[in-house]
């Protein structure tokens, strides 16, 4: 099986979108239209690149990688982000509060990463 | 470098052959796998199955919530000169109903289903970024909470419609925190689903079991892949749109500049069109799998369908301008051509449905009934979409109930029916218990009647000129009878959902166990493992079967049938 097979999907899909992008340019799409569509094609292509790169990295690291089993971190960080967002509505004093939660969540993730679990098989 | 090992069930073609550093003894035991019982264990679990179920369950709660808002609207519209709620309240209701259904119900239901199923169907032990997925779930919940908060701001709940065009939604015409909270809520919920979709996409492309080549992935998994591609590529645009909206609320003059007056609409619909496909493709995948399972055949035209899905999804990125045909600022020719071209891959899809049905031995189980109803009902939504994609016609339809009828046929009569097909089909797998078939059939019959009685008349009074988003209409305009019929239908839908909830509750109490393959018809890998599957999906007792096609379990059945008979 081709090791990069997976990356072909977003790459091919992005390229196909690129084709429509060119047609759009030819048929008078406005500047905002073109920028938006270019952005989307770029994101897909970047996704494909990451897939390729991650494979090389993965071969080096073999199978021991953090599987991320500590779920608390996720909830705490998500709550933190929402609180930061509320700061834009209710005032800046939400920022430090939300920021603290985000940091707390991040810290938990780092701790979890250090105890690298074996991949389950 | 140490020995190369390769156990059966080893995750991922992309990991082969891999170097495994032997673990110090004891470390495996020390590695803290999760608690597994209790509420806290559920909501902090990084098991994709649990996150998927949580996401879907949360979205179903909101389906009921925002469905109740629809019933209030329909009560108001039942008769001319309705006085049940004020026009202002009506605006708030359709805004909360519409945006809630999209941001908090159907998108999370779609992506949550992908998260649940994709790793199982490709034989992966887990999702690629489990903490990220759980983070997404909680971001979605946070978004939902902020959304509800916005609804309860007594001073000014959001009331600018689900696409919240400027200048209606700016600081001058919609002052107050309600609208601002709504913006935050949509950013959180949409951002959450974008991350979750990214993880699912990564999983499907990188973590397939040995033998699971791309062209052996199930139709559902392919539908998930294209869904996630669209999500990753288009959802950032909504976050941009909402950011712009935010700036616009602080400084409304922003939108009087030539360069920005319509840019918000483009940013919004660059997300807004693909999202309707995100809310729909996974359910097409459900229908496809259910049709194949209950005709006992391999899905017809598999590779055509895969390419059609990819082309369909790409096309959906290039049609957003059809929402702005009537602004006079859009390249109508281009967007009309791309929109109408979508009927080609859609036709291929239907070809696959019908080809699978033809000559198959149809078993009319509840999931199959929902899948069968999906086919003509979604067709109505799709064909009226082609009418709307024709600019000359759209000048007439734009802003009328014809549009409301069209998108409810796609989202409700289409997507939600596909979703119910999937829910009934995979429920025993996910929970290990079975649902009642007779109650399911009652649910189905009521829902078919209710859906068509509600939404079919909308085409007619929309065509005759009843605008959408009006709180009432005068007597003598000829809209009364059909509107009353729509309202009756809406309550029949409500009844059918109550039957569904009752069915769930009853099963949860009776707990009649489901076997590994309760339908005796599963074709894809998830039916080879236990119900519910173990923490890492497959284990010694339930190894991954050999994968030779996109229907490995059907292959096995046919082979054993051939050798024994
Ligand atoms: C019980 C079933 C439902 C009924 C009776 C119903 C009814 C309605 C009504 C009366 C409106 C207001 C139309 C207007 O004044 O413009 C509306 C709008 C809308 N509905 Fe539904 N609906 C139902 C289910 C759904 C579902 C499942 C979705 C899925 C996404 C959905 C999405 C929308 C959207 C996007 C709008 C537009 C809101 C806006 O104009 O901003 N509805 N619906
Ligand atoms: Cu559209």
XYZ file of C-alpha atoms and ligand atoms in Angstrom:
730
model
C 0.000 0.000 0.000
C 1.281 3.416 -0.838
C 2.347 5.000 2.436
C 1.185 8.402 1.348
C -2.152 7.226 0.043
C -4.059 9.116 2.692
C -2.541 12.450 1.762
C -3.655 11.999 -1.815
C -7.233 12.590 -0.747
C -6.938 16.163 0.549
C -4.277 16.977 -2.037
C -6.403 15.766 -4.920
C -9.511 17.364 -3.532
C -7.692 20.630 -3.033
C -6.353 20.515 -6.575
C -9.813 19.865 -7.961
C -11.089 22.850 -6.033
C -8.208 24.831 -7.470
C -9.613 24.120 -10.897
C -12.952 25.628 -9.958
C -11.118 28.539 -8.446
C -9.518 29.261 -11.797
C -12.884 29.029 -13.531
C -14.290 31.430 -10.967
C -11.537 33.901 -11.698
C -12.343 33.592 -15.388
C -16.044 34.154 -14.860
C -15.783 37.329 -12.861
C -15.686 36.200 -9.239
C -15.084 39.182 -6.980
C -11.886 39.666 -5.012
C -13.400 38.500 -1.723
C -14.743 35.386 -3.444
C -11.340 34.561 -4.839
C -9.517 35.147 -1.573
C -11.935 32.963 0.318
C -11.695 30.110 -2.106
C -7.908 30.401 -2.277
C -7.842 30.217 1.509
C -9.869 27.027 1.540
C -7.667 25.394 -1.089
C -4.598 26.384 0.916
C -5.952 24.846 4.097
C -6.654 21.538 2.363
C -3.203 21.496 0.816
C -1.627 22.235 4.188
C -3.579 19.356 5.671
C -2.150 17.088 2.996
C 1.372 18.340 3.722
C 0.945 17.686 7.431
C -0.139 14.143 6.690
C 3.001 13.532 4.660
C 5.306 15.155 7.183
C 3.731 13.404 10.137
C 4.433 10.097 8.555
C 8.147 10.761 8.441
C 8.121 11.995 11.953
C 6.121 9.044 13.013
C 8.586 6.573 11.583
C 11.247 8.085 13.783
C 9.168 7.993 16.885
C 7.760 4.556 16.253
C 4.888 3.631 18.361
C 5.470 5.279 21.699
C 3.471 8.402 21.686
C 1.129 10.003 24.096
C -2.299 8.630 23.579
C -3.769 11.360 25.697
C -5.823 9.721 28.326
C -6.341 12.625 30.638
C -9.682 14.050 29.722
C -9.990 16.644 32.452
C -7.541 18.893 30.640
C -9.878 19.166 27.670
C -12.883 20.306 29.631
C -10.892 22.785 31.659
C -9.246 24.344 28.627
C -12.512 24.552 26.687
C -14.203 26.282 29.596
C -11.271 28.671 29.766
C -11.625 29.605 26.110
C -15.326 30.284 26.558
C -14.610 32.499 29.549
C -12.028 34.432 27.566
C -14.692 34.907 24.900
C -17.135 36.228 27.461
C -14.526 38.855 28.247
C -15.260 40.405 24.858
C -18.895 40.772 25.882
C -18.768 41.588 29.560
C -15.388 43.184 30.085
C -11.718 42.482 30.335
C -11.801 41.085 33.848
C -12.846 37.730 32.338
C -9.543 37.436 30.502
C -7.272 36.537 33.423
C -9.867 34.114 34.761
C -10.285 32.320 31.440
C -6.546 32.501 30.843
C -5.912 30.733 34.126
C -8.150 27.858 33.091
C -6.458 27.579 29.729
C -3.053 27.442 31.417
C -4.296 24.853 33.866
C -5.579 22.681 31.052
C -2.354 23.077 29.121
C -0.316 22.115 32.167
C -2.340 18.935 32.574
C -1.720 18.088 28.933
C 2.025 18.540 29.373
C 2.039 16.294 32.412
C 0.088 13.696 30.505
C 2.497 13.917 27.586
C 5.444 13.211 29.816
C 4.081 9.899 30.904
C 4.041 8.491 27.427
C 1.672 5.629 27.273
C 2.230 2.704 24.968
C -0.046 2.599 22.016
C -2.805 0.161 22.640
C -2.902 -2.590 20.102
C 16.507 -0.152 17.004
C 14.875 -3.243 18.280
C 12.827 -5.986 16.827
C 10.045 -5.270 14.425
C 6.802 -6.654 15.686
C 3.484 -6.777 14.080
C 0.505 -8.032 15.945
C -2.840 -8.701 14.347
C -5.038 -5.706 14.800
C -2.023 -3.483 14.703
C -3.313 -0.003 13.961
C -2.773 1.514 10.632
C -1.211 0.713 7.326
C 0.674 3.877 7.906
C 2.473 2.424 10.880
C 3.874 -0.626 9.193
C 6.395 -2.063 9.850
C 7.117 -0.302 13.006
C 9.807 -0.311 15.613
C 8.563 -0.921 19.055
C 10.714 -0.165 22.017
C 9.849 -2.789 24.569
C 8.212 -1.235 27.560
C 9.697 -1.736 30.985
C 7.521 -4.324 32.687
C 4.946 -2.771 34.873
C 4.720 0.391 32.871
C 1.707 -0.777 30.972
C -0.063 -1.460 34.194
C 1.080 1.847 35.553
C -0.114 3.738 32.531
C -3.243 5.259 33.815
C -6.059 4.159 31.601
C -9.282 5.736 32.512
C -11.875 5.217 35.122
C -14.763 3.711 33.303
C -17.869 4.010 35.412
C -19.928 6.963 36.477
C -20.772 10.321 35.039
C -17.331 11.837 35.566
C -15.783 8.934 33.721
C -18.074 9.604 30.800
C -17.509 13.293 30.507
C -13.734 13.088 30.845
C -13.258 10.035 28.676
C -10.959 10.266 25.685
C -12.622 7.249 24.129
C -13.903 8.388 20.741
C -17.009 6.292 21.218
C -17.968 8.066 24.380
C -17.188 11.508 22.979
C -19.207 10.655 19.890
C -22.166 9.456 21.922
C -21.989 12.513 24.184
C -21.943 14.803 21.167
C -24.906 13.095 19.541
C -26.884 12.895 22.777
C -26.320 16.579 23.469
C -27.436 17.472 19.977
C -30.603 15.400 20.341
C -31.497 17.268 23.514
C -31.204 20.478 21.530
C -33.235 18.991 18.691
C -36.122 18.764 21.129
C -35.436 22.216 22.570
C -35.366 24.033 19.268
C -38.171 21.849 17.938
C -40.385 23.195 20.705
C -39.594 26.717 19.510
C -40.794 25.652 16.057
C -44.055 24.434 17.559
C -44.580 27.826 19.170
C -43.967 29.498 15.814
C -46.377 27.163 14.094
C -49.011 27.835 16.733
C -48.662 31.545 16.051
C -48.978 30.924 12.301
C -51.925 28.552 12.509
C -54.426 31.325 11.860
C -54.366 34.748 10.209
C -53.691 37.693 12.493
C -52.229 35.381 15.120
C -51.772 36.889 18.550
C -49.999 34.076 20.391
C -46.650 35.868 20.459
C -45.500 39.339 19.504
C -43.740 39.994 16.190
C -40.562 40.705 18.112
C -40.756 37.388 19.920
C -41.374 35.678 16.586
C -38.132 37.128 15.256
C -36.289 35.821 18.287
C -37.860 32.390 17.941
C -36.950 31.812 14.305
C -33.453 33.074 14.947
C -32.895 30.738 17.884
C -34.644 27.867 16.136
C -32.726 28.175 12.875
C -29.281 28.949 14.216
C -29.710 26.460 17.041
C -30.684 23.674 14.643
C -27.648 24.348 12.498
C -24.897 25.227 14.974
C -26.003 23.041 17.870
C -28.067 20.202 16.421
C -27.409 18.888 12.961
C -23.722 19.771 12.598
C -22.729 18.178 15.918
C -24.998 15.221 15.216
C -23.239 14.725 11.886
C -19.677 15.151 13.133
C -20.389 13.256 16.353
C -21.586 10.295 14.310
C -18.404 10.438 12.237
C -16.319 10.506 15.394
C -18.134 7.510 16.762
C -18.066 5.368 13.660
C -15.003 6.151 11.589
C -12.359 4.594 13.874
C -14.515 1.478 14.228
C -15.145 1.154 10.524
C -11.486 1.474 9.566
C -10.293 -0.843 12.321
C -8.432 1.804 14.326
C -8.143 1.426 18.086
C -8.824 5.067 18.769
C -9.205 8.469 17.188
C -6.119 10.441 16.171
C -6.311 13.245 18.704
C -8.536 12.060 21.525
C -7.943 14.993 23.861
C -8.598 17.411 21.052
C -11.884 15.679 20.340
C -12.945 15.892 23.946
C -11.845 19.521 23.969
C -14.097 20.055 20.935
C -17.004 18.470 22.715
C -16.608 20.782 25.673
C -16.123 23.782 23.438
C -19.408 22.839 21.788
C -21.099 22.559 25.169
C -19.635 25.911 26.185
C -20.985 27.381 22.951
C -24.392 25.902 23.689
C -24.407 27.389 27.173
C -23.498 30.810 25.811
C -26.217 30.358 23.193
C -28.829 29.669 25.849
C -27.514 32.621 27.815
C -28.051 34.822 24.788
C -31.608 33.545 24.541
C -32.322 34.457 28.120
C -31.013 38.008 27.980
C -34.321 39.702 28.656
C -33.240 42.988 27.155
C -32.272 41.813 23.712
C -32.153 38.193 22.607
C -30.701 37.708 19.124
C -33.352 38.237 16.468
C -31.482 38.834 13.221
C -32.048 35.399 11.638
C -29.529 32.610 11.439
C -27.292 34.487 9.025
C -27.479 37.778 10.929
C -26.877 40.167 8.069
C -25.513 43.617 8.643
C -26.731 46.250 9.278
C -29.666 44.525 11.000
C -27.349 42.804 13.447
C -25.090 45.761 14.144
C -24.796 47.717 17.342
C -27.336 50.270 16.207
C -30.261 48.040 15.156
C -29.638 45.126 17.496
C -28.065 46.634 20.587
C -27.489 44.687 23.762
C -25.482 41.696 24.809
C -27.833 39.050 23.400
C -26.563 39.384 19.856
C -22.963 39.561 21.055
C -23.362 36.370 23.036
C -24.930 34.734 20.002
C -21.864 35.625 17.958
C -19.570 34.138 20.583
C -21.733 31.023 20.802
C -21.612 30.410 17.083
C -17.850 30.865 17.007
C -17.365 28.362 19.833
C -19.720 25.741 18.453
C -18.471 26.037 14.892
C -14.821 26.122 15.927
C -15.415 23.024 18.030
C -16.818 21.049 15.137
C -13.990 22.167 12.896
C -11.422 20.686 15.296
C -13.376 17.502 15.774
C -13.712 17.051 12.026
C -9.986 17.588 11.576
C -9.272 14.760 13.999
C -11.715 12.428 12.263
C -10.216 13.220 8.872
C -6.730 12.566 10.177
C -7.867 9.266 11.643
C -9.444 8.056 8.419
C -6.436 9.003 6.342
C -3.691 7.858 8.694
C -4.861 5.126 11.040
C -6.483 2.496 8.895
C -5.988 -1.167 9.798
C -3.740 -3.294 7.599
C -5.624 -4.159 4.440
C -7.986 -1.217 4.781
C -6.912 0.656 1.674
C -8.671 3.864 0.722
C -10.928 2.138 -1.740
C -11.985 -0.391 0.862
C -13.332 2.176 3.272
C -17.068 1.931 3.794
C -19.399 4.352 2.053
C -20.162 5.912 5.407
C -16.478 6.467 6.130
C -16.056 8.081 2.742
C -19.000 10.319 3.423
C -17.322 11.222 6.705
C -14.056 11.978 4.927
C -15.650 14.388 2.484
C -17.717 15.919 5.263
C -14.595 16.599 7.250
C -12.790 17.986 4.221
C -15.569 20.524 3.757
C -15.619 21.295 7.446
C -11.918 21.928 7.688
C -11.905 24.054 4.557
C -15.026 26.108 5.104
C -15.676 26.532 8.830
C -12.778 28.975 9.351
C -14.733 31.351 7.152
C -17.563 31.548 9.668
C -15.146 32.395 12.423
C -13.865 35.182 10.188
C -17.411 36.306 9.424
C -18.310 36.450 13.091
C -15.113 38.356 13.842
C -16.103 40.858 11.175
C -19.585 40.976 12.636
C -18.028 41.735 15.977
C -16.023 44.637 14.633
C -19.130 45.806 12.817
C -21.093 45.886 16.033
C -18.482 48.051 17.632
C -18.157 50.266 14.569
C -21.201 50.003 12.263
C -19.512 52.267 9.732
C -17.393 49.323 8.709
C -20.191 48.052 6.536
C -20.737 51.264 4.678
C -17.354 50.864 3.026
C -17.647 49.512 -0.473
C -15.222 46.706 0.149
C -17.093 45.358 3.156
C -20.762 45.935 2.522
C -21.282 42.513 1.037
C -18.136 40.775 2.250
C -19.880 39.559 5.376
C -22.447 37.790 3.233
C -19.732 36.064 1.261
C -17.821 35.023 4.356
C -20.989 33.757 5.893
C -22.146 31.741 2.900
C -18.681 30.371 2.223
C -19.390 28.537 5.438
C -23.172 28.555 5.079
C -23.468 26.489 1.958
C -20.890 23.811 2.759
C -22.383 23.467 6.222
C -25.666 22.285 4.774
C -23.701 19.519 3.079
C -21.869 18.785 6.307
C -25.296 18.341 7.869
C -26.262 15.986 5.112
C -23.430 13.829 3.752
C -22.924 11.643 6.818
C -26.608 10.853 6.676
C -26.341 9.939 3.017
C -23.636 7.596 4.237
C -26.066 6.168 6.793
C -28.696 5.619 4.145
C -26.194 3.911 1.867
C -25.043 1.500 4.574
C -28.554 0.756 5.707
C -29.724 0.103 2.147
C -26.838 -2.274 1.548
C -27.343 -4.078 4.843
C -31.055 -4.659 4.440
C -30.931 -5.729 0.840
C -28.093 -8.087 1.670
C -26.056 -6.766 -1.225
C -22.790 -4.990 -1.677
C -23.360 -1.285 -2.199
C -23.963 -0.711 -5.890
C -21.532 1.509 -7.797
C -19.162 1.906 -4.864
C -16.276 3.615 -6.628
C -18.562 5.889 -8.639
C -20.200 6.900 -5.408
C -16.859 7.660 -3.780
C -15.766 9.915 -6.608
C -19.197 11.489 -6.780
C -19.016 12.304 -3.081
C -15.615 13.929 -3.536
C -16.786 15.946 -6.519
C -20.013 16.843 -4.767
C -18.125 18.136 -1.761
C -15.713 20.115 -3.895
C -18.617 21.574 -5.816
C -20.248 22.639 -2.602
C -17.284 24.919 -1.959
C -17.932 26.733 -5.228
C -21.624 27.537 -5.054
C -21.890 29.915 -2.107
C -22.709 32.834 -4.407
C -26.182 31.436 -5.142
C -27.292 32.900 -1.836
C -26.494 36.375 -3.087
C -27.922 36.146 -6.616
C -30.356 38.960 -5.962
C -27.782 41.418 -4.612
C -26.625 42.294 -8.107
C -23.032 42.054 -6.936
C -22.397 38.395 -7.607
C -21.058 36.510 -10.626
C -24.458 34.874 -11.140
C -23.425 32.880 -14.210
C -20.618 31.095 -12.440
C -22.594 30.305 -9.327
C -25.614 29.204 -11.275
C -23.522 26.842 -13.391
C -21.727 25.336 -10.405
C -24.966 24.968 -8.455
C -26.821 23.220 -11.205
C -23.820 21.011 -11.893
C -24.211 19.584 -8.421
C -27.128 17.593 -9.735
C -24.627 15.372 -11.591
C -22.907 13.846 -8.530
C -26.281 13.887 -6.775
C -27.644 11.819 -9.620
C -24.782 9.347 -9.283
C -25.608 9.032 -5.612
C -29.228 8.264 -6.370
C -28.101 5.772 -8.967
C -26.195 4.012 -6.204
C -29.236 3.976 -3.912
C -31.540 2.593 -6.552
C -28.990 0.155 -7.941
C -28.520 -1.275 -4.465
C -32.244 -1.650 -3.980
C -32.901 -3.250 -7.330
C -32.859 -7.007 -7.178
C -32.097 -6.990 -3.470
C -34.178 -8.829 -0.909
C -35.557 -5.910 1.070
C -36.007 -6.312 4.818
C -38.287 -3.566 6.089
C -36.633 -2.916 9.425
C -37.049 0.487 11.050
C -33.676 1.831 9.844
C -34.554 0.601 6.370
C -37.925 2.388 6.459
C -36.234 5.671 7.325
C -33.663 5.108 4.598
C -36.357 4.338 2.036
C -38.331 7.462 2.952
C -35.173 9.526 2.675
C -34.904 8.767 -1.032
C -38.066 10.461 -2.388
C -38.197 13.114 0.320
C -34.675 14.316 -0.200
C -35.354 14.259 -3.916
C -38.071 16.864 -3.390
C -35.607 19.014 -1.457
C -32.954 18.558 -4.096
C -35.113 19.234 -7.132
C -36.580 22.400 -5.642
C -32.989 23.392 -4.947
C -32.293 23.290 -8.658
C -35.248 25.599 -9.155
C -33.784 28.003 -6.624
C -30.371 27.778 -8.285
C -31.860 29.303 -11.411
C -31.489 33.052 -10.961
C -34.605 34.040 -12.898
C -36.719 31.811 -10.716
C -34.931 32.799 -7.561
C -35.972 36.399 -8.022
C -39.472 35.127 -7.433
C -38.761 32.569 -4.696
C -36.187 34.493 -2.713
C -37.362 35.267 0.782
C -40.574 33.266 0.488
C -41.890 30.157 2.197
C -40.801 28.256 -0.882
C -37.271 28.548 0.472
C -38.377 27.420 3.917
C -40.051 24.397 2.360
C -36.952 23.627 0.295
C -34.495 23.637 3.151
C -36.764 21.756 5.503
C -37.118 19.055 2.866
C -33.349 18.785 2.675
C -32.601 19.163 6.373
C -35.602 17.552 7.958
C -37.132 15.195 5.407
C -33.621 14.391 4.187
C -30.874 14.670 6.767
C -32.920 13.955 9.837
C -34.523 10.896 8.245
C -31.044 9.658 7.331
C -29.964 10.397 10.881
C -32.858 8.373 12.272
C -31.977 5.520 9.926
C -28.457 5.648 11.356
C -29.579 6.039 14.957
C -31.871 3.039 14.788
C -29.266 1.031 12.902
C -26.262 1.645 15.172
C -28.049 2.105 18.478
C -27.705 -1.573 19.458
C -24.035 -1.514 18.493
C -23.293 1.589 20.532
C -25.276 0.663 23.620
C -25.483 -3.114 23.592
C -29.277 -2.979 23.943
C -32.017 -3.074 21.338
C -34.808 -0.632 20.547
C -38.383 -1.723 20.021
C -39.241 -2.266 16.369
C -43.020 -1.686 16.704
C -42.424 1.615 18.488
C -39.838 2.455 15.871
C -42.386 1.847 13.153
C -44.878 4.086 14.925
C -42.174 6.730 15.206
C -41.537 6.335 11.497
C -45.139 6.497 10.315
C -45.915 9.565 12.418
C -42.771 11.264 11.231
C -43.439 10.669 7.543
C -46.984 11.964 7.868
C -45.979 14.914 10.028
C -43.070 15.956 7.849
C -45.011 16.019 4.617
C -48.126 17.555 6.092
C -45.991 20.334 7.576
C -43.629 21.162 4.786
C -45.371 20.281 1.529
C -47.978 23.088 1.840
C -45.142 25.564 2.386
C -44.143 25.194 -1.277
C -47.603 26.310 -2.303
C -48.126 29.279 -0.051
C -44.519 30.260 -0.637
C -45.076 30.149 -4.380
C -48.187 32.234 -3.874
C -46.130 34.855 -2.140
C -46.167 34.388 1.623
C -42.801 35.772 2.719
C -40.741 33.894 5.292
C -39.939 35.507 8.626
C -43.275 37.228 8.996
C -45.046 36.785 12.294
C -48.480 36.688 10.731
C -50.540 37.308 7.591
C -53.886 38.946 6.942
C -57.162 37.049 6.743
C -58.546 36.827 3.246
C -55.134 36.520 1.639
C -55.806 32.842 1.116
C -52.979 31.563 3.306
C -55.084 30.415 6.251
C -56.054 26.834 5.446
C -52.658 25.639 4.287
C -50.968 27.237 7.267
C -53.322 25.454 9.603
C -52.440 22.185 7.883
C -48.720 22.920 8.383
C -49.308 23.517 12.063
C -51.192 20.254 12.511
C -48.323 18.470 10.777
C -45.793 20.085 13.099
C -47.547 18.651 16.122
C -47.601 15.230 14.511
C -43.808 15.533 14.199
C -43.705 16.471 17.872
C -45.680 13.349 18.678
C -43.330 11.166 16.657
C -40.329 12.543 18.529
C -42.076 11.743 21.790
C -42.520 8.163 20.623
C -38.794 8.065 19.868
C -37.896 9.353 23.326
C -40.263 6.835 24.873
C -38.633 4.086 22.835
C -35.196 5.112 24.127
C -36.392 5.253 27.728
C -38.163 1.918 27.469
C -35.076 0.198 26.078
C -32.889 1.744 28.751
C -35.144 0.173 31.371
C -35.710 -3.215 29.720
C -32.071 -3.580 28.621
C -32.658 -6.388 26.169
C -29.143 -7.287 25.074
C -28.037 -6.958 21.465
C -25.561 -9.432 20.008
C -22.430 -8.431 18.113
C -24.453 -8.187 14.929
C -28.056 -7.839 16.079
C -29.391 -7.266 12.554
C -27.542 -10.252 11.155
C -26.765 -7.988 8.240
C -23.712 -5.898 9.115
C -21.132 -5.544 6.362
C -18.556 -3.287 7.949
C -15.949 -3.859 10.665
C -17.883 -2.441 13.597
C -20.256 -5.404 13.451
C -17.355 -7.781 14.061
C -16.648 -6.447 17.511
C -18.770 -6.591 20.633
C -21.777 -4.374 21.372
C -20.766 -1.984 22.820
C -17.204 -2.304 21.534
C -14.286 -2.578 23.977
C -12.222 0.477 24.925
C -9.826 0.042 22.020
C -12.490 -1.211 19.631
C -11.079 -4.650 18.846
C -9.445 -7.132 21.155
C -8.343 -10.746 21.358
C -11.919 -11.989 21.513
C -12.945 -9.695 18.686
C -10.050 -9.390 16.233
C -10.309 -7.408 13.032
C -11.495 -9.751 10.290
C -9.592 -9.923 7.005
C -10.367 -6.953 4.788
C -10.726 -7.697 1.112
C -13.352 -5.169 0.062
C -15.522 -2.381 1.402
C -17.869 -4.994 2.863
C -15.532 -7.382 4.697
C -18.229 -8.986 6.813
C -20.414 -9.664 3.819
C -17.407 -11.325 2.183
C -16.996 -13.541 5.229
C -20.661 -14.495 5.266
C -20.675 -15.255 1.572
C -17.507 -17.315 1.835
C -18.805 -19.379 4.743
C -22.144 -19.709 2.945
C -20.351 -20.949 -0.150
C -18.225 -23.477 1.722
C -21.064 -24.862 3.793
C -23.590 -24.944 0.995
C -40.658 20.185 13.997
C -40.027 20.439 12.885
C -39.805 21.858 12.379
C -40.726 22.839 12.174
C -42.240 22.763 12.422
C -40.018 24.006 11.715
C -40.622 25.225 11.442
C -39.947 26.381 11.111
C -40.521 27.689 10.984
C -41.990 28.017 11.205
C -39.528 28.555 10.645
C -39.657 30.046 10.460
C -39.785 30.417 9.042
C -39.703 31.882 8.895
O -40.507 32.616 9.496
O -38.801 32.297 8.142
C -38.326 27.791 10.551
C -37.092 28.319 10.203
C -35.924 27.584 10.093
N -35.767 26.228 10.385
Fe -37.228 24.983 11.012
N -38.698 23.701 11.631
C -38.512 22.399 12.023
C -37.317 21.691 12.049
C -36.089 22.185 11.607
C -34.877 21.406 11.521
C -34.696 19.947 11.911
C -33.928 22.218 11.024
C -32.527 21.692 10.792
C -31.476 22.324 10.575
C -34.530 23.531 10.800
C -33.875 24.655 10.295
C -34.443 25.902 10.141
C -33.735 27.070 9.672
C -32.253 27.153 9.271
C -34.661 28.131 9.657
C -34.382 29.556 9.209
C -34.245 30.475 10.353
C -34.027 31.849 9.843
O -34.850 32.305 9.036
O -33.027 32.477 10.241
N -35.841 23.462 11.165
N -38.596 26.456 10.854
Cu -26.351 27.133 -0.790
